[in-house]
PDB file of C-alpha atoms in Angstrom:
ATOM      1  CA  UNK A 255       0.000   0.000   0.000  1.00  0.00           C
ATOM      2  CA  UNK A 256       1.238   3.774  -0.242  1.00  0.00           C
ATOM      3  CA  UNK A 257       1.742   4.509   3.525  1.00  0.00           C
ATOM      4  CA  UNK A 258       1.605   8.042   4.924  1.00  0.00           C
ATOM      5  CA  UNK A 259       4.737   9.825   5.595  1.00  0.00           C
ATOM      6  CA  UNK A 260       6.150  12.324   8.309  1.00  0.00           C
ATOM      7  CA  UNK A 261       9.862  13.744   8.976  1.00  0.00           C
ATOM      8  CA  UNK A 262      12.450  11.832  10.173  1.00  0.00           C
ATOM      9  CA  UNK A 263      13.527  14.399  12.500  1.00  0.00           C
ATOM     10  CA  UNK A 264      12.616  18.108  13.251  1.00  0.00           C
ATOM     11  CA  UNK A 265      14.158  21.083  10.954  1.00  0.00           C
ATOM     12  CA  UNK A 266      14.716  24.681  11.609  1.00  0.00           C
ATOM     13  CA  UNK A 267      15.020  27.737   9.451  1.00  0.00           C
ATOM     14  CA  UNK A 268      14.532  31.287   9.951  1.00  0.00           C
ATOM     15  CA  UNK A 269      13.296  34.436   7.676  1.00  0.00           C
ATOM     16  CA  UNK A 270      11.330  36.864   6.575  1.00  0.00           C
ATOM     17  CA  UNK A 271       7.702  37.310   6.186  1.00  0.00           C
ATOM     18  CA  UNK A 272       7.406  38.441   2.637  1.00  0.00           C
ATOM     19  CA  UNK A 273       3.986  40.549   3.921  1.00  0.00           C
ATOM     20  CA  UNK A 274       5.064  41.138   7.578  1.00  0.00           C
ATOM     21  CA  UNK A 275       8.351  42.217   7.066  1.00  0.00           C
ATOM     22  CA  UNK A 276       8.834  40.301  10.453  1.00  0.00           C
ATOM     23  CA  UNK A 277      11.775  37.805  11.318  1.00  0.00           C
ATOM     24  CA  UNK A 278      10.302  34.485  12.447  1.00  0.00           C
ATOM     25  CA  UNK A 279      11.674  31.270  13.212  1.00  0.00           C
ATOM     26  CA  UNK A 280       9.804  28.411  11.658  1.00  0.00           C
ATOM     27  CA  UNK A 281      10.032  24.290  13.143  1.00  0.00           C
ATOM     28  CA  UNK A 282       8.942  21.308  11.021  1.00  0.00           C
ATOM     29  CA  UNK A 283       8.568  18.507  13.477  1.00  0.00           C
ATOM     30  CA  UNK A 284       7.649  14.305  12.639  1.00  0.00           C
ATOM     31  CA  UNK A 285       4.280  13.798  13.896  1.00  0.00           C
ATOM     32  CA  UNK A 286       1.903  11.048  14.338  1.00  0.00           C
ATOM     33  CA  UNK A 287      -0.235   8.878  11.766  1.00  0.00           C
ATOM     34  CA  UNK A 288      -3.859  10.407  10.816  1.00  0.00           C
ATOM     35  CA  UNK A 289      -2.273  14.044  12.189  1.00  0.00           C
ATOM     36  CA  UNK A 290      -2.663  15.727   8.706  1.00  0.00           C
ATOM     37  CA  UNK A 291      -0.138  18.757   8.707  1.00  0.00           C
ATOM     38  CA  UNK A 292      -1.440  21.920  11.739  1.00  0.00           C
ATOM     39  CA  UNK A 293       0.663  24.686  12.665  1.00  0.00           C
ATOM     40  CA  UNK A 294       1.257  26.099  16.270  1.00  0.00           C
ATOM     41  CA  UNK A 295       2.357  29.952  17.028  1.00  0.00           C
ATOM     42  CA  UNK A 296       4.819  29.061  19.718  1.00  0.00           C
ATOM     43  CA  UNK A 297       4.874  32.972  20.907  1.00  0.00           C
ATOM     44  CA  UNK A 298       1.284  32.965  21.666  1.00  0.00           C
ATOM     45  CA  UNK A 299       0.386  32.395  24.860  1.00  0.00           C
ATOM     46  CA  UNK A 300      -1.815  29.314  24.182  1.00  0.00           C
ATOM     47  CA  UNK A 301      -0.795  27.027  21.948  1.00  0.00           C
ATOM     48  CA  UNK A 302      -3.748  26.740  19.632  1.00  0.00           C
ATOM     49  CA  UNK A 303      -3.380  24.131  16.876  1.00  0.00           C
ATOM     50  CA  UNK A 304      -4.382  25.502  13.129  1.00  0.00           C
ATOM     51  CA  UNK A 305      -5.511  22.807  11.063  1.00  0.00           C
ATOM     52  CA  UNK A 306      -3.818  23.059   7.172  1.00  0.00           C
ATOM     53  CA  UNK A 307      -7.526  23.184   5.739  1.00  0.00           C
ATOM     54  CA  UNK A 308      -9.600  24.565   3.657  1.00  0.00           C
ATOM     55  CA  UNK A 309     -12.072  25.711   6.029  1.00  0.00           C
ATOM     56  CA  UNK A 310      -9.366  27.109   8.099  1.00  0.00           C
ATOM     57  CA  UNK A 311      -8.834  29.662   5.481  1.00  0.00           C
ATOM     58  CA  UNK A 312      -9.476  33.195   6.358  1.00  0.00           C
ATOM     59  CA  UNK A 313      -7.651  35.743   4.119  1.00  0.00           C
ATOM     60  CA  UNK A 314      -6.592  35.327   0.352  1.00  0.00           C
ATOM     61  CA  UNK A 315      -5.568  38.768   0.224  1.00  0.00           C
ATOM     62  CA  UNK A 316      -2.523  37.509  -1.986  1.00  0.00           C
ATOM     63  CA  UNK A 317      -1.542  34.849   0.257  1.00  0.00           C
ATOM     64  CA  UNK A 318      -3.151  32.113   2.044  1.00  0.00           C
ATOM     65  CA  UNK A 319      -3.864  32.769   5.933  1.00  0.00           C
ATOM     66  CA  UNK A 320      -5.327  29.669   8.263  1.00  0.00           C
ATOM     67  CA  UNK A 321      -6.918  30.509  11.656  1.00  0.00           C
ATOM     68  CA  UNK A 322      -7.939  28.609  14.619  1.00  0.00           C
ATOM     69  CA  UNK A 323      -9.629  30.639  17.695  1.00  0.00           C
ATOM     70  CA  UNK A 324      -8.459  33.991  16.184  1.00  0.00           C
ATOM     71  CA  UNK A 325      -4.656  32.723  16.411  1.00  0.00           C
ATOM     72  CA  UNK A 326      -3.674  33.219  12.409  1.00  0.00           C
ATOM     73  CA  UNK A 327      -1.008  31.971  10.501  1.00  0.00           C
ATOM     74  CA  UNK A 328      -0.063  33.632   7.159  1.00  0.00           C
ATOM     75  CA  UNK A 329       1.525  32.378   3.485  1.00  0.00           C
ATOM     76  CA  UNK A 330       0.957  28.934   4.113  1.00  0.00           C
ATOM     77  CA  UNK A 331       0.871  27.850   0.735  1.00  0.00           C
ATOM     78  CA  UNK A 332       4.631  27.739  -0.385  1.00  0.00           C
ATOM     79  CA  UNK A 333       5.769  25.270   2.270  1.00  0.00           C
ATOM     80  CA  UNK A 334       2.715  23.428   1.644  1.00  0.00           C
ATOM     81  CA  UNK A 335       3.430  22.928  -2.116  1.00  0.00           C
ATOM     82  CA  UNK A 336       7.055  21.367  -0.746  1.00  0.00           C
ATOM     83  CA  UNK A 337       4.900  19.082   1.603  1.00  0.00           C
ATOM     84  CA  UNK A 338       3.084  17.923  -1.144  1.00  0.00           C
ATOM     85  CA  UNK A 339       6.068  17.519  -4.007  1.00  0.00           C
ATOM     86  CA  UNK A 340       7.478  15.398  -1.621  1.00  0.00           C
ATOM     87  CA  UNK A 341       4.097  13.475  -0.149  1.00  0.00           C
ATOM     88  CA  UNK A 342       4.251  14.799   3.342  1.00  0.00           C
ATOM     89  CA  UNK A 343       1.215  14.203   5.252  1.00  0.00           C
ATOM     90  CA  UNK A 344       1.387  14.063   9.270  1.00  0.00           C
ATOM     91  CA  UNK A 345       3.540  17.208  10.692  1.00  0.00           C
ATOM     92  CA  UNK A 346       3.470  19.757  13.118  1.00  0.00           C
ATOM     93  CA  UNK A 347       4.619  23.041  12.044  1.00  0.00           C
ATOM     94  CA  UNK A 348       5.639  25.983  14.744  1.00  0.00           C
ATOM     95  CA  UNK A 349       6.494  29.462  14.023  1.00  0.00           C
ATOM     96  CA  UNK A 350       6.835  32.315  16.325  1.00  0.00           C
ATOM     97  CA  UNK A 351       5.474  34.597  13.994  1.00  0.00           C
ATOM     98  CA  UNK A 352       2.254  35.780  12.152  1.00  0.00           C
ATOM     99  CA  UNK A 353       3.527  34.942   8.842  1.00  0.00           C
ATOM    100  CA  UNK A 354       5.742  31.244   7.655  1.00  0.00           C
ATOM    101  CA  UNK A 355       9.188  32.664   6.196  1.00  0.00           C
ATOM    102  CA  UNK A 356       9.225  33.415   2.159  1.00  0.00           C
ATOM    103  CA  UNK A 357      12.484  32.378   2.020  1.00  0.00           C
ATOM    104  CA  UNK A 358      13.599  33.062  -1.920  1.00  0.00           C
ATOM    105  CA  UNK A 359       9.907  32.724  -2.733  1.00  0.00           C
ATOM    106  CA  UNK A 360       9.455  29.606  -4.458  1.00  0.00           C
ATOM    107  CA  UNK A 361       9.535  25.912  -2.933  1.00  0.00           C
ATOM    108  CA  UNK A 362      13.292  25.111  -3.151  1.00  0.00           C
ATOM    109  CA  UNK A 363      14.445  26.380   0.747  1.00  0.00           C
ATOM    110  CA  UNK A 364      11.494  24.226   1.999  1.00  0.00           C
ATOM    111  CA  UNK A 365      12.064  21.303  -0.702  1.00  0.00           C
ATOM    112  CA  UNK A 366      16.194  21.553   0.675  1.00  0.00           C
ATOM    113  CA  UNK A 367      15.121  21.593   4.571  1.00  0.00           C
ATOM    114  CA  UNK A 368      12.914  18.927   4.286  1.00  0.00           C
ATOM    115  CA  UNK A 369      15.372  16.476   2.597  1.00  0.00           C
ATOM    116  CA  UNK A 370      17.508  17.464   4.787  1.00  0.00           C
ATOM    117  CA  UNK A 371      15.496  16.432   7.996  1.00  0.00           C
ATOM    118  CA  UNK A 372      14.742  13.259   6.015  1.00  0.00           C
ATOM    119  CA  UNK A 373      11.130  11.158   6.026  1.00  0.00           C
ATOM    120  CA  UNK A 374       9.779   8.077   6.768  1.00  0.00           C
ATOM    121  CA  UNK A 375       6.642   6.279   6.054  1.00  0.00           C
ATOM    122  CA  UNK A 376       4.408   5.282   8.505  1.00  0.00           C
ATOM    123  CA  UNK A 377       2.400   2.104   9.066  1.00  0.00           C
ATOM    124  CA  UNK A 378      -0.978   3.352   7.632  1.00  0.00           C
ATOM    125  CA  UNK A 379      -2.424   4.068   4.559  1.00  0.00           C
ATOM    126  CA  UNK A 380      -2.228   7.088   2.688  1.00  0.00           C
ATOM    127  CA  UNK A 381      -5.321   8.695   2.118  1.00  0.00           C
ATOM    128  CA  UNK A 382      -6.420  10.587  -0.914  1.00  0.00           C
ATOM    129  CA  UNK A 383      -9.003  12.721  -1.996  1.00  0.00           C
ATOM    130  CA  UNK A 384     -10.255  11.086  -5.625  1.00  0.00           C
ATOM    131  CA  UNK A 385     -12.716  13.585  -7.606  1.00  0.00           C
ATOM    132  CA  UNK A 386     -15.800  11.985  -8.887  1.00  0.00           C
ATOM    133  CA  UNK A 387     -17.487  14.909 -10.490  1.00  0.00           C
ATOM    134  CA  UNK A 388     -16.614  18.181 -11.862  1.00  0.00           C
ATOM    135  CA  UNK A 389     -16.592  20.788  -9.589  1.00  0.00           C
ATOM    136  CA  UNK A 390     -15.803  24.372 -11.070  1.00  0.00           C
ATOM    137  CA  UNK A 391     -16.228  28.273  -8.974  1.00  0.00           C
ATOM    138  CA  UNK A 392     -16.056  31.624 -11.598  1.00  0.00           C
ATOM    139  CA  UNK A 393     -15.612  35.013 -10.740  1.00  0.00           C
ATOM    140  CA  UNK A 394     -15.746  37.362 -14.072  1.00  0.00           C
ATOM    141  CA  UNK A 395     -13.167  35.539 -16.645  1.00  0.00           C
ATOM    142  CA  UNK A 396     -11.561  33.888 -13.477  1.00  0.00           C
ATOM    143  CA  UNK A 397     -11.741  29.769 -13.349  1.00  0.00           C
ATOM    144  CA  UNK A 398     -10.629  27.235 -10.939  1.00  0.00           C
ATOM    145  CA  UNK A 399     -12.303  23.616 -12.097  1.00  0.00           C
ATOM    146  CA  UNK A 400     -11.926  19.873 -10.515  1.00  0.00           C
ATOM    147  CA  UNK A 401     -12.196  17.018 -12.463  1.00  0.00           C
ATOM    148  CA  UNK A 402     -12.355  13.335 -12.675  1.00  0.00           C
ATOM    149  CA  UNK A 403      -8.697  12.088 -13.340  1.00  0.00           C
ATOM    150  CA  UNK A 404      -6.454   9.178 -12.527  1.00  0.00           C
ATOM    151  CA  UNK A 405      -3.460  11.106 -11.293  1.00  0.00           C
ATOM    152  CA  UNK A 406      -2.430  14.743 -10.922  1.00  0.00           C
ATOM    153  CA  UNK A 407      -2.493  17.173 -13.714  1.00  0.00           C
ATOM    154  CA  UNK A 408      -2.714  21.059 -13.882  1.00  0.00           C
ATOM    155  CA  UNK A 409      -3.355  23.214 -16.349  1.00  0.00           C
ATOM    156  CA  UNK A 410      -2.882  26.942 -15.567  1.00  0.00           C
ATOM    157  CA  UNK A 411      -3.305  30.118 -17.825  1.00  0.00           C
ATOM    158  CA  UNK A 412      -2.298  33.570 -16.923  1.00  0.00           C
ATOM    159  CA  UNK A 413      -3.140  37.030 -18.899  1.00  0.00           C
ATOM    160  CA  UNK A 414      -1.082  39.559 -16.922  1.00  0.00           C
ATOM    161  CA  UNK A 415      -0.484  41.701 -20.374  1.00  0.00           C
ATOM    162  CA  UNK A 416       2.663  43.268 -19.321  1.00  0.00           C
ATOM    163  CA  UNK A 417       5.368  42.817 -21.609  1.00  0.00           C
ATOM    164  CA  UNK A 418       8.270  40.991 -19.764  1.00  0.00           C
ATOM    165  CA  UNK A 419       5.385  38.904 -19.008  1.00  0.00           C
ATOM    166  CA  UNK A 420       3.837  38.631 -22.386  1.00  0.00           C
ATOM    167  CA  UNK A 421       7.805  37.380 -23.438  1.00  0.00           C
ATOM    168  CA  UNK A 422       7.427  34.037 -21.191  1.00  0.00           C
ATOM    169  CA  UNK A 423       5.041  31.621 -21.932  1.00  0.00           C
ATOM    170  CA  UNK A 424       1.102  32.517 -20.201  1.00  0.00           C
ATOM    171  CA  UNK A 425      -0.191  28.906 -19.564  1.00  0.00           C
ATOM    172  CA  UNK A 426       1.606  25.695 -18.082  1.00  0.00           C
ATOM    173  CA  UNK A 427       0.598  22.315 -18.025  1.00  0.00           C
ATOM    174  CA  UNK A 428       1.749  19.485 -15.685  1.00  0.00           C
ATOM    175  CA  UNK A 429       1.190  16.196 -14.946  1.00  0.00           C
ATOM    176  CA  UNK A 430       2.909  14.925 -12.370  1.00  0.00           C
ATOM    177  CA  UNK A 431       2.821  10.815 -14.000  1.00  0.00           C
ATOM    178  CA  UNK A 432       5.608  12.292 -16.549  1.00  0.00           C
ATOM    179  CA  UNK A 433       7.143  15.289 -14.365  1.00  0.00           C
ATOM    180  CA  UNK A 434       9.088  15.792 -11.359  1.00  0.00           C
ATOM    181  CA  UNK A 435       7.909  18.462  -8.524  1.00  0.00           C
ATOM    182  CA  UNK A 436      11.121  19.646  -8.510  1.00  0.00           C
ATOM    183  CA  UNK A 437      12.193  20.435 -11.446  1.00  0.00           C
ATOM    184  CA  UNK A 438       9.266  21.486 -13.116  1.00  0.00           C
ATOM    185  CA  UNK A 439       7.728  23.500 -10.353  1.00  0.00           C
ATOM    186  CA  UNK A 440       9.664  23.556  -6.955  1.00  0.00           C
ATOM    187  CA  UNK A 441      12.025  26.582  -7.874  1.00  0.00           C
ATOM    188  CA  UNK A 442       9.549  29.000  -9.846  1.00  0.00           C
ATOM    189  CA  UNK A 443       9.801  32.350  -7.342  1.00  0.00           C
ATOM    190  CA  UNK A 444       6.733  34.670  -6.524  1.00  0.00           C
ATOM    191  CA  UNK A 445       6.290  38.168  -8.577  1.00  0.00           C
ATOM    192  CA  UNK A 446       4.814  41.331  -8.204  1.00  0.00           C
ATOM    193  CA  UNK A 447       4.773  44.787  -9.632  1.00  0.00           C
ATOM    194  CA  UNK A 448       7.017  47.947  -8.460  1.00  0.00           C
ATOM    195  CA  UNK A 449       3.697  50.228  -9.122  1.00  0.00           C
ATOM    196  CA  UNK A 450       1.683  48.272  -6.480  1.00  0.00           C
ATOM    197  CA  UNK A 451       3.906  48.415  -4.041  1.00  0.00           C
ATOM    198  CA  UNK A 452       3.438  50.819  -2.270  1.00  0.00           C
ATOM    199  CA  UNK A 453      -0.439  50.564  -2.187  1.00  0.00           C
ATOM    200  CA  UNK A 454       0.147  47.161  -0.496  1.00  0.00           C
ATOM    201  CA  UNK A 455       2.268  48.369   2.356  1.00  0.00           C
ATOM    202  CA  UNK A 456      -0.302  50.752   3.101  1.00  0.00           C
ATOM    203  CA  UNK A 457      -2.662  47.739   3.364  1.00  0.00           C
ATOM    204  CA  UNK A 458       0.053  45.969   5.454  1.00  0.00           C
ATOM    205  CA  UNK A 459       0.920  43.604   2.328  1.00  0.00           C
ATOM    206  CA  UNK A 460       4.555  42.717   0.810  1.00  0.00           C
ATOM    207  CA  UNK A 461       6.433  44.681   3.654  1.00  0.00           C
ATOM    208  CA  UNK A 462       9.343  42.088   3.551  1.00  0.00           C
ATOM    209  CA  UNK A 463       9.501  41.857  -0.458  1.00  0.00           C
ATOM    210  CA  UNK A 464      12.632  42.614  -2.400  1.00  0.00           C
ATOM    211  CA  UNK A 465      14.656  41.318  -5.077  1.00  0.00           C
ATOM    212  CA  UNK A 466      15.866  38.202  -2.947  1.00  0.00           C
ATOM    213  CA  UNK A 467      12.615  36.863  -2.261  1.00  0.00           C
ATOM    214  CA  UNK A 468      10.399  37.906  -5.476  1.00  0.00           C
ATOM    215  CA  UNK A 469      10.736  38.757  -9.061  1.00  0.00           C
ATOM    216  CA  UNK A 470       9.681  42.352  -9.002  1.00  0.00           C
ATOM    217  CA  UNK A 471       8.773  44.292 -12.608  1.00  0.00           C
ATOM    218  CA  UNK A 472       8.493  47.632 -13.107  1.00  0.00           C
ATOM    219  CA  UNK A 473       5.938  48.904 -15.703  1.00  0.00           C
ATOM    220  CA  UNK A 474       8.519  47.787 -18.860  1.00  0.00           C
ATOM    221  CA  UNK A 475      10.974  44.810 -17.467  1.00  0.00           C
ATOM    222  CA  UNK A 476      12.065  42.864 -14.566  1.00  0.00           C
ATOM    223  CA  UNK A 477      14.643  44.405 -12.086  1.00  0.00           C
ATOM    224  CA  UNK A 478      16.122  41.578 -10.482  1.00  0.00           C
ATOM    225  CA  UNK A 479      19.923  40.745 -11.928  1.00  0.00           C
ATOM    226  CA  UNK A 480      19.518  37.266 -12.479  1.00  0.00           C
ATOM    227  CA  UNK A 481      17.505  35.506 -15.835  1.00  0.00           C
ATOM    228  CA  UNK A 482      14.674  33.252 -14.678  1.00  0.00           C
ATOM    229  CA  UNK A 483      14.661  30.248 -13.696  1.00  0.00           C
ATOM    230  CA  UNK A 484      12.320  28.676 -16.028  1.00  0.00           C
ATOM    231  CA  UNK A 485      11.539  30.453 -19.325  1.00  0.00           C
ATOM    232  CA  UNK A 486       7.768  30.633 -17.786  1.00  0.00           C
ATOM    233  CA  UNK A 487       8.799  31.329 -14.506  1.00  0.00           C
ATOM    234  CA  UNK A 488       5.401  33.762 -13.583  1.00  0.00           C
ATOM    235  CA  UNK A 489       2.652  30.862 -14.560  1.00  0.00           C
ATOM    236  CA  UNK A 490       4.847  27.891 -12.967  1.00  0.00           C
ATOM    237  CA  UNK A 491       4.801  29.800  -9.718  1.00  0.00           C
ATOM    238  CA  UNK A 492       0.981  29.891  -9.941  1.00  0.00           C
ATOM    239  CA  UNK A 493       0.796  26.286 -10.560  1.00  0.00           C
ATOM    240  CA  UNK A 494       3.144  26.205  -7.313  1.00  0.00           C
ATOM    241  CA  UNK A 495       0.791  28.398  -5.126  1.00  0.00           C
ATOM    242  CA  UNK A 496      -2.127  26.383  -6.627  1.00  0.00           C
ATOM    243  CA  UNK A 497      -0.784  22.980  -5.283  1.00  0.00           C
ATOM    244  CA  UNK A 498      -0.423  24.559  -2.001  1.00  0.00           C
ATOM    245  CA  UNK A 499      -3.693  25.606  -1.897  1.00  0.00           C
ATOM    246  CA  UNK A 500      -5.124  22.121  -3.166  1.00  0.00           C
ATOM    247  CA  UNK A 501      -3.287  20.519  -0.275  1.00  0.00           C
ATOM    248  CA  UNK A 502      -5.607  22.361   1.969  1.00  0.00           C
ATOM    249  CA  UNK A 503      -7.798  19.989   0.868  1.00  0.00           C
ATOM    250  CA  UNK A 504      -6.800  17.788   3.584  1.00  0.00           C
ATOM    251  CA  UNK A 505      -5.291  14.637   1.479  1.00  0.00           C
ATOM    252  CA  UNK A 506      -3.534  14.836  -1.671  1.00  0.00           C
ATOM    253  CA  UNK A 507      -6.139  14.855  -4.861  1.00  0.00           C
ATOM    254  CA  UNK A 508      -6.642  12.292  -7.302  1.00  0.00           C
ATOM    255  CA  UNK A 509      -8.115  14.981 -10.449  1.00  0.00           C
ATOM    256  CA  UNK A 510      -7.153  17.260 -12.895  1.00  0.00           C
ATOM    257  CA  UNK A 511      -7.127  21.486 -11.542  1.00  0.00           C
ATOM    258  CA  UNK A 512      -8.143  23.618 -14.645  1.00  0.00           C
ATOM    259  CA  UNK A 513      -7.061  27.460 -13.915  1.00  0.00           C
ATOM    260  CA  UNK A 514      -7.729  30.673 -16.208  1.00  0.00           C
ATOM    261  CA  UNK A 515      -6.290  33.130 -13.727  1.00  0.00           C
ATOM    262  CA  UNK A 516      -6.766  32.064 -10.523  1.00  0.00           C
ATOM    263  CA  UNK A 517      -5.329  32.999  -7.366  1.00  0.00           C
ATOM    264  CA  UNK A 518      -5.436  32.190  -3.870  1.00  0.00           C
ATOM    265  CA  UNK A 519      -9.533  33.173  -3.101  1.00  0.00           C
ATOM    266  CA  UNK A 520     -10.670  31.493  -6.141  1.00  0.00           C
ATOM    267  CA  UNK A 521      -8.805  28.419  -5.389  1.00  0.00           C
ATOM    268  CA  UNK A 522     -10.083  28.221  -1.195  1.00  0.00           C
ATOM    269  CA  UNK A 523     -13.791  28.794  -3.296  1.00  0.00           C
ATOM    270  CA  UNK A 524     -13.258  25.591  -5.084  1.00  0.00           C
ATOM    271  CA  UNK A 525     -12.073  23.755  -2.070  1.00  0.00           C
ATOM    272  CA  UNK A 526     -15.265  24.897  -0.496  1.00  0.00           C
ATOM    273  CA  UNK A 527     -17.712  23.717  -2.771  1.00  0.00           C
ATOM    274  CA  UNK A 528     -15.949  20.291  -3.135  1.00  0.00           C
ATOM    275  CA  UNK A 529     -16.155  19.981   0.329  1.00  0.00           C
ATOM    276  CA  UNK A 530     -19.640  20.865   0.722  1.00  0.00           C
ATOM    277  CA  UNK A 531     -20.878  18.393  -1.719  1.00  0.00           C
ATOM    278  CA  UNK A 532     -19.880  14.854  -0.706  1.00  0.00           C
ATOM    279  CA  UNK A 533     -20.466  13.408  -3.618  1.00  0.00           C
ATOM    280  CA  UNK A 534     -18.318  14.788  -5.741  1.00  0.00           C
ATOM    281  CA  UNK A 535     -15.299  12.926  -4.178  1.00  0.00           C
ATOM    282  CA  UNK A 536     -14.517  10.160  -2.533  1.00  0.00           C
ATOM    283  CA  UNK A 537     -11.674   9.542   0.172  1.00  0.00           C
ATOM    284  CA  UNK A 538      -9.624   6.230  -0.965  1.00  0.00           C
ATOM    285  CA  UNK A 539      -6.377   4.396  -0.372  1.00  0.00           C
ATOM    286  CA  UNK A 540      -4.088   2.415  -3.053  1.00  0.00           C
ATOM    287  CA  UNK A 541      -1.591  -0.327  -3.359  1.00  0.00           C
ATOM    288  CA  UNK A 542       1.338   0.283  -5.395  1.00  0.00           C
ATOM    289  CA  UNK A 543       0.092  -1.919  -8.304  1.00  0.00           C
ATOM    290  CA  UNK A 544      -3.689   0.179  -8.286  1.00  0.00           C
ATOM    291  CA  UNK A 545      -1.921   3.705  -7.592  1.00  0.00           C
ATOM    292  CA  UNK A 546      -1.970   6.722  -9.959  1.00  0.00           C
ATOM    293  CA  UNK A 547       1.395   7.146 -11.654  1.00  0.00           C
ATOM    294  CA  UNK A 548       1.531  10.520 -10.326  1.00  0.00           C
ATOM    295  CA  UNK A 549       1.423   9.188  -6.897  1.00  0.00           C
ATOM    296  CA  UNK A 550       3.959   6.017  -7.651  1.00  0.00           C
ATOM    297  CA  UNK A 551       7.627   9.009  -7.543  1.00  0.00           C
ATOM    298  CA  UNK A 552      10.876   7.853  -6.649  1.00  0.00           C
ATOM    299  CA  UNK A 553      13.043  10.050  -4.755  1.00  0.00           C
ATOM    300  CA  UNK A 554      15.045   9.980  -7.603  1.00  0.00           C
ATOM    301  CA  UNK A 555      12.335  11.359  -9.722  1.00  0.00           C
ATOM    302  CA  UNK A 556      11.116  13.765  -7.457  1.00  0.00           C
ATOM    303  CA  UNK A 557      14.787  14.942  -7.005  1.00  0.00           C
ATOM    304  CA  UNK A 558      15.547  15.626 -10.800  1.00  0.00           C
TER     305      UNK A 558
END
């Protein structure tokens, strides 16, 4: 059977919130079977437990923030696209902070610390989260669609008409039966836009952005010094936030994510109306020999 799978041992990092601006020190600890992944704000007074979940979602204000009891955790969704490249499913996550660290603002500092730490399966099942029927949300030309699909596949298209943008390709598709987490997706950095800068701070959003931890464009190019890391560097990093928010799903997804620019509030919208509607998926486990391909990665594949 695919078994579920926690650290081998506890990691720590520390960073910047990319919206805070605050230091904070983050710990990824091994934890027990059927735990699912919950964070803990260590320098609150009560250690309230926020469940990684959908319904835990209460901001999308270009991030995803989870809440439990008014305790909040912030940009959630970067470390949980590492957890789920890698098939991570019991941890417990502390930070001492309001917001996880963006470290360079894609997956790879999370992807590295994680390997690092090491995992190890457990002696239980994985469970996963198999759509039976579409399931699709709008807003205006904005889509975010489940469907019926034996593995994991997204397709994502962005129209951001800006022309460093318009240079890179505008719509990505992966399935992750023929492609590697890592290499296709894990590295693809966050971006924003000089001009709105400054209307987010006032908002208390992208205080700890710079060129280290974001690609940043003015109204004509992109500052940072260094070439992308993927040709289509912008829409990879929304398939990257996108599998973050998935995983908020509570188990990994058996289904194929459709996206015509989608973000963060359209994607905890689709969650939501899976949820509510029990019979549009089904919650299943899988021997090696019945499992999606998608599901069936070596570490050497996921490490390409």
């Amino acid at each position: 059977m695919l078994k579920q799978k926690t650290l081998a041992q506890p990691i720590k990092t520390v960073g910047i919130g990319l919206h805070s601006g605050r230091k904070s020190t983050l710990t990824i600890k091994p934890a027990p079977i059927d735990f699912g992944i919950q964070f803990v704000r260590v320098d609150m007074p009560n250690a309230v437990p926020i469940p990684a979940h959908a319904l835990a979602v209460c901001d999308t204000r270009l991030a995803s923030v989870i809440q439990s009891q008014g305790v909040k955790v912030s940009t959630v969704e970067h470390l949980l696209s590492a957890c789920s490249g890698l098939g991570l499913d019991n941890l417990l996550i502390e930070v001492d902070a309001e917001e996880v660290p963006i470290m360079d603002g894609s997956a790879a500092s999370f992807l590295f610390l994680i390997e690092s730490a090491g995992t190890v399966e457990q002696e239980a099942p994985r469970k996963f989260m198999v759509i039976q029927k579409a399931v699709e949300v709008r807003e205006g030309n904005k889509l975010a669609r489940l469907e019926p699909h034996f593995g994991f596949k997204l397709d994502f298209t962005i129209d951001f008409k800006h022309p460093a943008v318009d240079k890179t390709g505008q719509r990505f598709v992966v399935d992750f039966a023929e492609h590697a987490y890592r290499s296709e997706i894990g590295r693809a950095r966050t971006f924003g836009f000089a001009h709105e800068v400054e209307a987010l701070r006032e908002i208390g959003l992208a205080r700890g952005g710079s060129l280290d931890n974001a690609i940043v464009l003015d109204e004509h190019r992109i500052l940072n010094n260094e070439e992308l890391r993927y040709d289509d560097e912008f829409v990879r990093h929304k398939i990257l936030d996108a599998i973050g928010d998935l995983y908020l799903a509570g188990h990994p997804i058996v289904g194929a994510y459709t996206a015509e620019k989608s973000g963060h509030a359209l994607n905890n919208a689709l969650l939501r109306k899976l949820l509510d509607d029990p019979s549009s998926y089904s919650i299943e486990t899988f021997d090696r020999a019945s499992a999606p391909a998608a599901y069936l990665q070596t570490p050497e594949s996921i490490n390409a």
